[in-house]
């Protein structure tokens, strides 16, 4: 393995960045770089590009590598990037993870292979271990991605324990998108002395997560509401923490009344006055005009803005 | 679109061919070509390479294209091939489908994009339509792949109707791996006059499927038991059909007592005296010694063989 370098781990609010597409569904690297820079200016400590909300699995490995390259060439600091690199195919996961490490990314957020259901922890361990061994670079910071409502393949506490025992320092944390706070809390308790950074998968749990020893959140709504979410992160010990949390939870609840990914794109399109942002790749579908009107109207009534977009 | 050519559609027994891997998990094209030729000699009318049982989603697009190329160069007739070409990423599905058509494959078997769950029929229609339009070749014969227990994304009767109306002749049929005979029967009834070829996803339903107007089966166990399954197909109108069906159903039941994919590989390894066949890619796992002993012992007791392997 290449020698480890001491690099501060990413903590705070990360956005699983939505991916802009052109009319022909081609990824739009210019809009992508611009949006990533706005996010970093507006409260995000890091960018979990190529997540569920990024429609990452709707893109080929080559398309994602081109976008990653555009980000770094466009001046986005690689240390702030935590790209999704987990695929169904072992060889795809290795290729993308290796490239992310080579570019100096602060971490990678790794889905388990998600085609086969009901697979064993041994099989999943073997998958992650193969990726780590083949990448063979101690700079790798691997964050596991637990999102059973979408992947249908959970990352169990037993699997985490096994991976941490074998690859301490490399296995660096998790994004828990189970939506179940008791699960997040169990991870925080069980691995609290093992340099395992737990990120809530929704800002709804941000304050709870910070109070229980977590490191922040990686959240869909971070795409449109990064400032207020970051204020909860920076003030979680303060007297206004609960009130700030109530505010971001209320915003989240408005957004998630309609399908999340097209909603984030419609909101971004509206507040940047750039309708091309609305395009999603199949199998997703844009919001209906009525859904769009509803979410924008409710957000405006709540005083929501996207300053500087 | 390029002009259509009149090519007889594949009917009968198809095997979703298991993919041999080397010790380092690299696909082994020599063993693959040999196994494919054995299958075609032994009863298979066609080869549904890159299916669920092929660990197709555990391989990159490049690895699959190399294997496809090796098959055709190795003398396997392209007209007998129905490769799986459906991916989560639209661009991957287009790339692989285009290549399959260019090589003259008899058809393609297409999974829906399977990362996002609960997507709309409109979104799935748009996915398949984009692939068909981008490939833009009337030689394309697209078979839909309905396997909700694994993909978690069903192909509904409404979606089939919509696709058949828009792309008659191109949308050529379906593999129904729902395991629910009433669903297969509903497809047969609803689309009986629309050149829509229904293949059962298991030989357990082969005789029922033929009697109700289906065209054969595409079945895991076709990898190891192609001859007897083909005999049911060729004799489905004969007096011995029920007895022949009972025989292949009994064999299937022995095999599926243990995990199917490693079982098919262990059986092939045993009867070809080639233990390298046992290797599966993560996240799958080989059978335990006990599972392997059990399935081989029971098969032998039932008189099972793999002649000519």
Coordinates of C-alpha atoms in Angstrom, one line a residue:
Chain A
X1 CA 0.0 0.0 0.0
X2 CA 1.0 3.6 -0.6
X3 CA 1.9 5.4 2.6
X4 CA -0.9 7.2 4.5
X5 CA -1.1 10.9 4.7
X6 CA -2.6 12.8 7.6
X7 CA -5.6 14.5 6.2
X8 CA -8.4 15.9 8.3
X9 CA -11.6 14.0 7.8
X10 CA -14.7 15.7 6.4
X11 CA -17.2 16.7 9.0
X12 CA -20.4 18.8 8.8
X13 CA -23.0 19.1 6.2
X14 CA -22.5 17.2 2.9
X15 CA -24.8 17.5 -0.1
X16 CA -25.4 14.5 -2.4
X17 CA -25.2 16.8 -5.3
X18 CA -28.0 16.7 -8.0
X19 CA -26.6 16.2 -11.5
X20 CA -27.7 18.6 -14.2
X21 CA -28.6 17.0 -17.6
X22 CA -29.0 18.6 -21.0
X23 CA -32.1 18.1 -23.1
X24 CA -30.6 14.9 -24.5
X25 CA -29.8 13.6 -20.9
X26 CA -26.1 14.2 -21.3
X27 CA -24.5 15.3 -18.0
X28 CA -23.8 19.0 -18.0
X29 CA -20.4 19.6 -16.4
X30 CA -20.6 23.4 -16.5
X31 CA -23.8 23.6 -14.5
X32 CA -22.5 20.9 -12.2
X33 CA -19.3 22.8 -11.3
X34 CA -21.3 26.0 -10.7
X35 CA -23.7 24.2 -8.4
X36 CA -20.9 22.5 -6.5
X37 CA -19.1 25.8 -5.9
X38 CA -22.4 27.4 -4.8
X39 CA -22.9 24.6 -2.3
X40 CA -19.4 25.0 -0.8
X41 CA -19.9 28.8 -0.5
X42 CA -23.3 28.3 1.1
X43 CA -22.6 25.9 4.0
X44 CA -21.6 22.5 2.7
X45 CA -18.4 21.2 4.2
X46 CA -18.3 18.5 1.6
X47 CA -19.9 17.2 -1.6
X48 CA -21.1 13.6 -1.8
X49 CA -21.4 13.7 -5.5
X50 CA -22.8 10.6 -7.2
X51 CA -25.2 9.6 -4.5
X52 CA -28.8 8.5 -4.8
X53 CA -30.0 12.1 -5.3
X54 CA -27.4 12.6 -8.0
X55 CA -29.0 9.9 -10.1
X56 CA -25.5 8.3 -10.0
X57 CA -26.6 4.8 -10.9
X58 CA -28.4 6.2 -13.9
X59 CA -25.0 7.2 -15.3
X60 CA -22.1 5.1 -16.6
X61 CA -18.8 5.0 -14.9
X62 CA -17.2 7.0 -17.7
X63 CA -19.8 9.7 -17.4
X64 CA -19.1 10.0 -13.7
X65 CA -15.4 10.0 -14.1
X66 CA -15.7 12.9 -16.6
X67 CA -17.8 14.9 -14.2
X68 CA -15.3 14.3 -11.4
X69 CA -12.5 15.4 -13.6
X70 CA -14.4 18.5 -14.5
X71 CA -15.0 19.4 -10.9
X72 CA -11.3 19.2 -10.0
X73 CA -10.2 21.0 -13.1
X74 CA -12.9 23.6 -12.4
X75 CA -11.4 24.4 -9.0
X76 CA -13.4 22.4 -6.6
X77 CA -11.0 21.1 -3.9
X78 CA -10.7 17.3 -4.1
X79 CA -10.4 17.1 -0.3
X80 CA -14.0 18.2 0.0
X81 CA -15.3 15.5 -2.3
X82 CA -16.8 12.2 -1.2
X83 CA -18.0 10.6 -4.5
X84 CA -20.2 7.6 -4.6
X85 CA -18.1 4.7 -6.0
X86 CA -20.1 1.6 -5.1
X87 CA -21.6 -0.4 -8.0
X88 CA -23.1 -3.8 -8.5
X89 CA -20.0 -4.8 -10.5
X90 CA -16.8 -5.3 -8.4
X91 CA -14.7 -4.1 -11.3
X92 CA -16.7 -0.8 -11.6
X93 CA -16.4 -0.1 -7.9
X94 CA -12.6 -0.7 -8.0
X95 CA -12.2 1.5 -11.1
X96 CA -14.1 4.4 -9.7
X97 CA -12.7 4.2 -6.1
X98 CA -9.1 4.0 -7.4
X99 CA -9.6 7.1 -9.5
X100 CA -11.2 9.0 -6.7
X101 CA -8.2 8.2 -4.4
X102 CA -5.8 9.1 -7.2
X103 CA -7.5 12.5 -7.5
X104 CA -7.2 13.1 -3.8
X105 CA -10.8 12.9 -2.8
X106 CA -11.5 13.3 0.9
X107 CA -13.4 10.0 0.9
X108 CA -15.7 7.7 -1.0
X109 CA -19.3 6.8 -0.2
X110 CA -19.8 3.2 -1.1
X111 CA -23.1 1.4 -1.8
X112 CA -23.0 -2.4 -1.4
X113 CA -23.6 -4.3 -4.7
X114 CA -27.4 -4.0 -4.9
X115 CA -28.7 -6.3 -7.5
X116 CA -28.9 -9.6 -5.6
X117 CA -31.1 -9.4 -2.5
X118 CA -30.7 -11.4 0.7
X119 CA -26.9 -11.8 0.2
X120 CA -24.8 -12.8 3.2
X121 CA -22.6 -10.5 5.3
X122 CA -19.7 -12.7 4.2
X123 CA -20.4 -11.9 0.6
X124 CA -20.7 -8.2 1.3
X125 CA -17.5 -8.3 3.3
X126 CA -15.7 -10.0 0.5
X127 CA -16.9 -7.3 -1.9
X128 CA -15.7 -4.4 0.2
X129 CA -12.5 -6.2 1.1
X130 CA -11.7 -6.8 -2.6
X131 CA -12.2 -3.2 -3.4
X132 CA -10.0 -2.0 -0.6
X133 CA -7.3 -4.5 -1.4
X134 CA -7.3 -3.8 -5.1
X135 CA -7.2 -0.1 -4.6
X136 CA -4.3 -0.7 -2.2
X137 CA -3.8 2.9 -1.1
X138 CA -3.9 4.0 2.6
X139 CA -5.2 7.3 1.6
X140 CA -8.5 5.6 0.9
X141 CA -11.3 6.8 3.4
X142 CA -14.2 4.5 2.8
X143 CA -17.7 5.6 4.1
X144 CA -20.3 2.9 3.9
X145 CA -23.7 3.8 2.5
X146 CA -26.6 2.2 4.3
X147 CA -29.9 3.0 2.4
X148 CA -32.1 -0.1 2.6
X149 CA -35.3 1.6 1.4
X150 CA -33.6 2.0 -2.0
X151 CA -30.7 -0.5 -2.2
X152 CA -32.7 -3.2 -0.4
X153 CA -29.2 -4.5 0.7
X154 CA -28.5 -3.4 4.3
X155 CA -25.1 -2.8 6.0
X156 CA -25.5 -4.6 9.3
X157 CA -23.7 -3.8 12.6
X158 CA -22.0 -7.1 12.3
X159 CA -20.6 -6.3 8.9
X160 CA -19.3 -2.9 10.0
X161 CA -17.6 -4.5 13.0
X162 CA -15.9 -7.1 10.7
X163 CA -14.8 -4.3 8.3
X164 CA -13.5 -2.1 11.0
X165 CA -11.5 -4.9 12.6
X166 CA -9.9 -5.7 9.3
X167 CA -9.4 -2.2 7.8
X168 CA -9.2 0.3 10.7
X169 CA -8.5 3.8 9.5
X170 CA -9.6 2.9 5.9
X171 CA -13.2 2.2 6.9
X172 CA -13.9 5.7 8.1
X173 CA -17.6 6.0 8.7
X174 CA -21.2 5.6 7.3
X175 CA -24.1 7.5 5.9
X176 CA -27.2 6.1 7.6
X177 CA -30.2 6.6 5.3
X178 CA -32.3 4.0 7.0
X179 CA -34.5 6.7 8.3
X180 CA -34.5 4.9 11.6
X181 CA -32.9 6.8 14.4
X182 CA -32.5 3.8 16.7
X183 CA -30.2 2.3 14.0
X184 CA -28.1 5.4 13.8
X185 CA -27.9 5.5 17.6
X186 CA -26.8 1.8 17.7
X187 CA -24.0 2.6 15.3
X188 CA -22.9 5.6 17.4
X189 CA -22.8 3.5 20.5
X190 CA -21.3 0.4 19.2
X191 CA -18.4 2.0 17.3
X192 CA -17.8 5.1 19.4
X193 CA -14.1 4.3 20.1
X194 CA -13.2 3.2 16.7
X195 CA -12.8 6.4 14.6
X196 CA -16.0 5.6 12.8
X197 CA -17.8 8.8 11.7
X198 CA -21.6 8.5 11.6
X199 CA -23.5 10.9 9.3
X200 CA -27.3 11.1 9.4
X201 CA -28.9 10.5 6.0
X202 CA -31.3 13.3 6.7
X203 CA -31.0 16.7 8.4
X204 CA -34.1 15.7 10.4
X205 CA -31.7 13.7 12.6
X206 CA -28.8 16.2 12.5
X207 CA -29.2 17.6 16.1
X208 CA -29.8 14.1 17.5
X209 CA -26.8 12.8 15.7
X210 CA -24.5 15.6 16.9
X211 CA -25.7 15.2 20.5
X212 CA -25.0 11.4 20.3
X213 CA -21.5 11.8 18.9
X214 CA -22.1 11.9 15.2
X215 CA -20.2 14.0 12.7
X216 CA -22.9 15.7 10.6
X217 CA -25.3 14.8 7.9
X218 CA -25.3 13.9 4.2
X219 CA -28.7 15.0 3.1
X220 CA -30.7 15.5 -0.1
X221 CA -32.1 18.9 1.0
X222 CA -28.5 20.0 1.5
X223 CA -28.7 20.8 -2.3
X224 CA -31.2 23.6 -1.7
X225 CA -31.0 24.5 2.0
X226 CA -27.3 24.2 2.9
X227 CA -27.0 27.4 4.9
X228 CA -29.7 26.8 7.5
X229 CA -28.6 23.1 7.9
X230 CA -25.0 24.2 8.4
X231 CA -26.2 26.6 11.1
X232 CA -27.6 23.7 13.1
X233 CA -24.3 21.9 12.7
X234 CA -22.3 24.9 13.9
X235 CA -24.6 25.7 16.8
X236 CA -25.6 22.3 18.0
X237 CA -24.3 23.0 21.5
X238 CA -26.0 26.5 21.6
X239 CA -29.2 27.6 23.2
X240 CA -31.0 28.0 19.8
X241 CA -30.2 24.6 18.5
X242 CA -33.6 23.1 18.9
X243 CA -35.2 26.1 17.3
X244 CA -32.8 26.0 14.3
X245 CA -33.4 22.3 14.0
X246 CA -37.2 22.8 13.9
X247 CA -36.7 25.3 11.0
X248 CA -34.8 22.9 8.8
X249 CA -37.1 20.0 9.6
X250 CA -40.1 22.1 8.6
X251 CA -38.4 22.9 5.2
X252 CA -37.6 19.2 4.7
X253 CA -41.2 18.3 5.3
X254 CA -42.4 20.7 2.6
X255 CA -39.9 19.3 0.0
X256 CA -40.6 15.7 0.7
X257 CA -44.3 16.0 0.1
X258 CA -43.4 15.5 -3.6
X259 CA -40.9 13.1 -5.2
X260 CA -37.5 14.2 -3.8
X261 CA -35.1 14.2 -6.7
X262 CA -37.3 16.0 -9.3
X263 CA -38.3 18.3 -6.4
X264 CA -34.7 19.3 -5.7
X265 CA -34.2 19.9 -9.4
X266 CA -37.4 21.9 -9.8
X267 CA -36.5 24.1 -6.8
X268 CA -33.0 24.7 -8.1
X269 CA -34.5 25.5 -11.6
X270 CA -36.9 28.0 -10.0
X271 CA -34.5 29.9 -7.8
X272 CA -31.8 30.0 -10.4
X273 CA -34.3 30.9 -13.2
X274 CA -32.8 28.0 -15.2
X275 CA -35.5 25.5 -16.3
X276 CA -33.0 23.1 -17.8
X277 CA -32.2 22.0 -14.3
X278 CA -35.5 20.2 -14.2
X279 CA -34.4 17.4 -16.5
X280 CA -34.1 14.0 -14.8
X281 CA -32.9 10.8 -16.5
X282 CA -35.3 7.8 -16.9
X283 CA -36.6 6.0 -15.0
X284 CA -37.2 9.1 -12.9
X285 CA -39.8 11.7 -14.1
X286 CA -40.1 15.4 -13.6
X287 CA -42.7 16.8 -11.2
X288 CA -46.1 17.6 -12.6
X289 CA -46.8 21.3 -13.0
X290 CA -49.2 21.0 -10.0
X291 CA -46.5 19.4 -7.8
X292 CA -44.0 22.0 -8.8
X293 CA -46.4 24.9 -8.1
X294 CA -47.2 23.3 -4.7
X295 CA -43.7 22.9 -3.5
X296 CA -42.5 26.3 -4.7
X297 CA -45.6 28.1 -3.2
X298 CA -45.2 26.4 0.2
X299 CA -41.4 27.1 0.3
X300 CA -41.9 30.8 -0.5
X301 CA -44.7 31.1 2.1
X302 CA -42.2 29.7 4.6
X303 CA -39.6 32.3 3.6
X304 CA -37.3 29.9 1.9
X305 CA -34.6 31.4 -0.4
X306 CA -31.4 30.2 -2.1
X307 CA -29.1 33.2 -1.6
X308 CA -26.3 33.7 -4.1
X309 CA -27.5 31.0 -6.5
Chain B
X1 CA -33.7 3.1 -38.6
X2 CA -31.9 0.4 -40.6
X3 CA -34.2 -1.8 -42.6
X4 CA -35.6 -4.9 -40.9
X5 CA -34.5 -8.3 -41.9
X6 CA -36.7 -11.4 -41.6
X7 CA -35.1 -13.6 -39.0
X8 CA -36.9 -16.4 -37.2
X9 CA -37.4 -15.6 -33.6
X10 CA -35.7 -17.8 -30.9
X11 CA -38.2 -20.4 -29.4
X12 CA -37.6 -23.3 -27.0
X13 CA -35.3 -23.6 -24.1
X14 CA -32.8 -20.9 -23.3
X15 CA -30.1 -21.0 -20.6
X16 CA -29.1 -17.9 -18.7
X17 CA -25.5 -19.0 -18.9
X18 CA -23.4 -19.1 -15.8
X19 CA -20.2 -17.1 -16.2
X20 CA -16.9 -18.8 -15.3
X21 CA -14.4 -16.8 -13.3
X22 CA -10.7 -17.3 -12.7
X23 CA -9.2 -17.3 -9.2
X24 CA -8.9 -13.5 -9.4
X25 CA -12.5 -13.2 -10.5
X26 CA -11.6 -12.3 -14.1
X27 CA -14.2 -13.7 -16.6
X28 CA -12.8 -16.8 -18.3
X29 CA -13.8 -16.6 -21.9
X30 CA -12.4 -20.1 -22.9
X31 CA -14.5 -21.9 -20.3
X32 CA -17.5 -19.7 -21.3
X33 CA -17.3 -20.5 -25.0
X34 CA -16.9 -24.2 -24.2
X35 CA -20.0 -24.2 -21.9
X36 CA -22.1 -22.3 -24.4
X37 CA -21.3 -24.8 -27.1
X38 CA -22.1 -27.7 -24.8
X39 CA -25.5 -26.1 -24.0
X40 CA -26.3 -25.6 -27.7
X41 CA -25.4 -29.2 -28.4
X42 CA -27.4 -30.5 -25.5
X43 CA -30.9 -29.0 -26.0
X44 CA -30.7 -25.2 -25.7
X45 CA -32.2 -23.3 -28.6
X46 CA -30.7 -20.1 -27.3
X47 CA -28.4 -18.6 -24.8
X48 CA -29.6 -15.8 -22.5
X49 CA -26.0 -14.8 -21.6
X50 CA -25.7 -12.1 -19.0
X51 CA -28.8 -12.9 -17.0
X52 CA -29.3 -13.1 -13.2
X53 CA -27.7 -16.5 -13.1
X54 CA -24.8 -15.2 -15.1
X55 CA -23.8 -12.7 -12.4
X56 CA -24.2 -10.2 -15.2
X57 CA -24.6 -7.2 -13.0
X58 CA -21.5 -8.2 -11.1
X59 CA -19.5 -7.5 -14.3
X60 CA -18.7 -4.2 -16.1
X61 CA -20.1 -3.5 -19.5
X62 CA -16.6 -3.9 -20.9
X63 CA -16.2 -7.3 -19.4
X64 CA -19.5 -8.4 -20.9
X65 CA -18.7 -7.0 -24.3
X66 CA -15.4 -8.9 -24.3
X67 CA -17.2 -12.2 -23.5
X68 CA -19.8 -11.5 -26.2
X69 CA -17.0 -10.9 -28.7
X70 CA -15.3 -14.1 -27.6
X71 CA -18.5 -16.1 -28.1
X72 CA -19.0 -15.0 -31.7
X73 CA -15.3 -15.3 -32.6
X74 CA -15.4 -18.7 -31.0
X75 CA -18.1 -19.9 -33.3
X76 CA -21.3 -19.5 -31.3
X77 CA -24.0 -18.3 -33.7
X78 CA -25.1 -14.8 -32.8
X79 CA -28.6 -15.6 -33.9
X80 CA -28.9 -18.0 -30.9
X81 CA -27.8 -15.3 -28.4
X82 CA -30.1 -13.2 -26.3
X83 CA -27.8 -11.3 -24.1
X84 CA -29.0 -9.3 -21.1
X85 CA -28.4 -5.6 -21.9
X86 CA -30.5 -3.8 -19.3
X87 CA -28.6 -1.7 -16.7
X88 CA -29.4 1.0 -14.2
X89 CA -27.7 3.6 -16.4
X90 CA -29.5 4.5 -19.7
X91 CA -26.1 5.0 -21.4
X92 CA -24.9 1.5 -20.4
X93 CA -28.1 -0.1 -21.7
X94 CA -27.8 1.7 -25.0
X95 CA -24.1 0.8 -25.5
X96 CA -24.6 -2.8 -24.8
X97 CA -27.9 -3.2 -26.8
X98 CA -26.4 -1.4 -29.8
X99 CA -23.4 -3.7 -29.8
X100 CA -25.6 -6.8 -29.4
X101 CA -27.7 -5.8 -32.5
X102 CA -24.6 -4.9 -34.5
X103 CA -23.2 -8.4 -33.8
X104 CA -26.5 -10.0 -35.0
X105 CA -27.8 -11.3 -31.8
X106 CA -31.2 -13.0 -32.0
X107 CA -32.5 -10.7 -29.3
X108 CA -31.7 -8.9 -26.1
X109 CA -33.2 -9.6 -22.7
X110 CA -33.7 -6.3 -20.9
X111 CA -34.0 -5.6 -17.2
X112 CA -35.6 -2.3 -16.2
X113 CA -33.3 0.1 -14.4
X114 CA -33.4 -1.4 -10.9
X115 CA -31.8 1.1 -8.4
X116 CA -34.8 3.3 -7.8
X117 CA -37.8 1.5 -6.4
X118 CA -41.5 2.5 -6.8
X119 CA -40.8 4.3 -10.1
X120 CA -43.7 5.0 -12.5
X121 CA -44.6 3.1 -15.6
X122 CA -44.1 6.4 -17.5
X123 CA -40.5 6.5 -16.2
X124 CA -39.9 2.9 -17.3
X125 CA -41.5 3.5 -20.6
X126 CA -39.3 6.4 -21.2
X127 CA -36.2 4.3 -20.3
X128 CA -37.1 1.5 -22.8
X129 CA -38.2 4.0 -25.5
X130 CA -34.9 5.9 -25.2
X131 CA -32.9 2.7 -25.6
X132 CA -34.9 1.6 -28.6
X133 CA -34.8 5.1 -30.3
X134 CA -31.0 5.5 -29.7
X135 CA -30.2 2.0 -31.0
X136 CA -32.4 2.9 -34.0
X137 CA -32.2 -0.4 -35.7
X138 CA -35.2 -2.5 -36.8
X139 CA -33.3 -5.7 -36.3
X140 CA -33.6 -5.2 -32.6
X141 CA -35.7 -7.8 -30.9
X142 CA -36.3 -6.7 -27.3
X143 CA -37.5 -9.2 -24.7
X144 CA -38.5 -7.6 -21.4
X145 CA -37.2 -9.2 -18.2
X146 CA -39.7 -9.3 -15.4
X147 CA -38.0 -10.6 -12.2
X148 CA -39.5 -8.6 -9.3
X149 CA -38.0 -10.9 -6.5
X150 CA -34.6 -9.7 -7.5
X151 CA -34.9 -6.4 -9.4
X152 CA -37.8 -5.1 -7.1
X153 CA -39.0 -3.2 -10.2
X154 CA -41.8 -5.0 -12.0
X155 CA -42.8 -4.8 -15.6
X156 CA -46.6 -4.4 -15.5
X157 CA -49.2 -5.4 -18.1
X158 CA -49.9 -1.7 -18.7
X159 CA -46.3 -1.0 -19.5
X160 CA -46.1 -3.9 -21.9
X161 CA -49.2 -2.7 -23.6
X162 CA -47.8 0.8 -24.0
X163 CA -44.5 -0.5 -25.4
X164 CA -46.1 -3.0 -27.8
X165 CA -48.3 -0.2 -29.1
X166 CA -45.4 2.1 -29.7
X167 CA -42.8 -0.4 -30.9
X168 CA -44.6 -3.5 -32.4
X169 CA -42.1 -6.0 -33.9
X170 CA -39.2 -4.6 -31.8
X171 CA -40.8 -5.4 -28.5
X172 CA -40.8 -9.1 -29.0
X173 CA -41.6 -10.8 -25.8
X174 CA -40.8 -11.3 -22.1
X175 CA -39.2 -13.6 -19.6
X176 CA -41.5 -13.9 -16.6
X177 CA -39.5 -14.7 -13.5
X178 CA -42.2 -13.6 -11.1
X179 CA -42.7 -17.2 -10.1
X180 CA -46.4 -16.5 -10.4
X181 CA -48.2 -18.6 -13.0
X182 CA -51.3 -16.3 -13.0
X183 CA -49.1 -13.4 -14.0
X184 CA -47.6 -15.4 -16.9
X185 CA -51.1 -16.5 -18.0
X186 CA -52.4 -13.0 -17.9
X187 CA -49.6 -11.9 -20.3
X188 CA -50.4 -14.8 -22.6
X189 CA -54.0 -13.9 -22.7
X190 CA -53.7 -10.2 -22.9
X191 CA -51.1 -10.1 -25.7
X192 CA -51.9 -13.3 -27.6
X193 CA -52.5 -11.5 -31.0
X194 CA -49.6 -9.1 -30.8
X195 CA -46.5 -11.2 -31.7
X196 CA -45.4 -11.2 -28.0
X197 CA -43.4 -14.3 -27.1
X198 CA -43.8 -15.3 -23.5
X199 CA -41.0 -17.4 -21.9
X200 CA -41.5 -18.9 -18.4
X201 CA -38.7 -18.0 -16.1
X202 CA -38.5 -21.5 -14.7
X203 CA -39.0 -24.9 -16.4
X204 CA -41.5 -25.7 -13.6
X205 CA -44.0 -23.8 -15.7
X206 CA -42.8 -24.9 -19.1
X207 CA -45.6 -27.3 -19.9
X208 CA -48.3 -24.9 -18.6
X209 CA -46.7 -22.1 -20.7
X210 CA -46.6 -24.1 -23.9
X211 CA -50.3 -25.2 -23.5
X212 CA -51.3 -21.6 -23.0
X213 CA -49.5 -20.3 -26.1
X214 CA -46.0 -19.6 -24.7
X215 CA -42.8 -20.1 -26.6
X216 CA -40.5 -21.9 -24.1
X217 CA -38.6 -21.1 -21.0
X218 CA -35.4 -19.3 -20.0
X219 CA -34.3 -21.1 -16.9
X220 CA -31.4 -21.3 -14.5
X221 CA -31.4 -25.1 -14.5
X222 CA -31.1 -25.0 -18.2
X223 CA -27.4 -24.6 -17.4
X224 CA -27.2 -28.2 -16.1
X225 CA -30.3 -30.0 -17.3
X226 CA -30.9 -28.7 -20.9
X227 CA -31.6 -32.1 -22.5
X228 CA -34.6 -33.2 -20.4
X229 CA -36.0 -29.7 -20.4
X230 CA -35.8 -29.5 -24.2
X231 CA -37.6 -32.9 -24.3
X232 CA -40.6 -31.4 -22.5
X233 CA -40.5 -28.5 -25.0
X234 CA -40.4 -30.8 -28.1
X235 CA -43.0 -33.2 -26.8
X236 CA -45.5 -30.8 -25.1
X237 CA -48.4 -32.0 -27.2
X238 CA -47.4 -35.7 -26.7
X239 CA -48.9 -38.3 -24.3
X240 CA -45.8 -38.3 -22.1
X241 CA -45.6 -34.6 -21.6
X242 CA -46.9 -34.6 -18.0
X243 CA -44.5 -37.3 -17.0
X244 CA -41.5 -35.6 -18.7
X245 CA -42.5 -32.4 -16.9
X246 CA -42.6 -34.1 -13.5
X247 CA -39.1 -35.3 -14.1
X248 CA -37.6 -31.9 -14.8
X249 CA -39.6 -30.3 -11.9
X250 CA -38.2 -33.0 -9.5
X251 CA -34.6 -32.1 -10.7
X252 CA -35.3 -28.4 -10.2
X253 CA -36.5 -29.0 -6.7
X254 CA -33.3 -30.7 -5.7
X255 CA -31.2 -27.9 -7.1
X256 CA -33.1 -25.1 -5.5
X257 CA -32.8 -26.5 -2.0
X258 CA -29.5 -24.6 -1.9
X259 CA -28.5 -21.1 -3.3
X260 CA -29.1 -21.4 -7.0
X261 CA -26.2 -19.6 -8.7
X262 CA -23.3 -21.3 -6.6
X263 CA -25.3 -24.6 -6.9
X264 CA -25.3 -24.4 -10.8
X265 CA -21.5 -23.7 -10.7
X266 CA -20.8 -26.5 -8.2
X267 CA -22.8 -29.0 -10.3
X268 CA -21.0 -27.9 -13.4
X269 CA -17.7 -28.2 -11.6
X270 CA -18.5 -31.6 -10.3
X271 CA -19.7 -33.1 -13.6
X272 CA -16.9 -31.5 -15.6
X273 CA -14.3 -32.4 -13.0
X274 CA -13.2 -28.7 -13.1
X275 CA -13.3 -27.1 -9.6
X276 CA -12.5 -23.6 -11.0
X277 CA -16.1 -23.5 -12.1
X278 CA -17.2 -23.0 -8.5
X279 CA -15.9 -19.4 -8.2
X280 CA -18.6 -16.8 -7.9
X281 CA -18.0 -13.0 -7.7
X282 CA -18.8 -11.1 -4.5
X283 CA -21.4 -10.5 -3.1
X284 CA -22.3 -14.1 -3.9
X285 CA -20.6 -16.9 -2.0
X286 CA -19.8 -20.5 -2.9
X287 CA -21.8 -23.4 -1.4
X288 CA -20.5 -24.8 1.8
X289 CA -19.0 -28.3 1.5
X290 CA -22.1 -29.7 3.1
X291 CA -24.5 -27.9 0.7
X292 CA -22.4 -29.1 -2.2
X293 CA -22.3 -32.7 -1.0
X294 CA -26.1 -32.6 -0.5
X295 CA -27.0 -31.3 -3.9
X296 CA -24.6 -33.7 -5.7
X297 CA -25.7 -36.7 -3.7
X298 CA -29.4 -36.1 -4.3
X299 CA -28.9 -35.4 -8.0
X300 CA -26.9 -38.6 -8.4
X301 CA -29.5 -40.6 -6.5
X302 CA -32.1 -39.3 -9.0
X303 CA -30.0 -40.5 -11.9
X304 CA -28.9 -37.0 -13.0
X305 CA -26.1 -36.7 -15.5
X306 CA -24.6 -34.0 -17.8
X307 CA -23.8 -36.1 -20.9
X308 CA -21.0 -34.9 -23.1
X309 CA -19.8 -32.2 -20.7

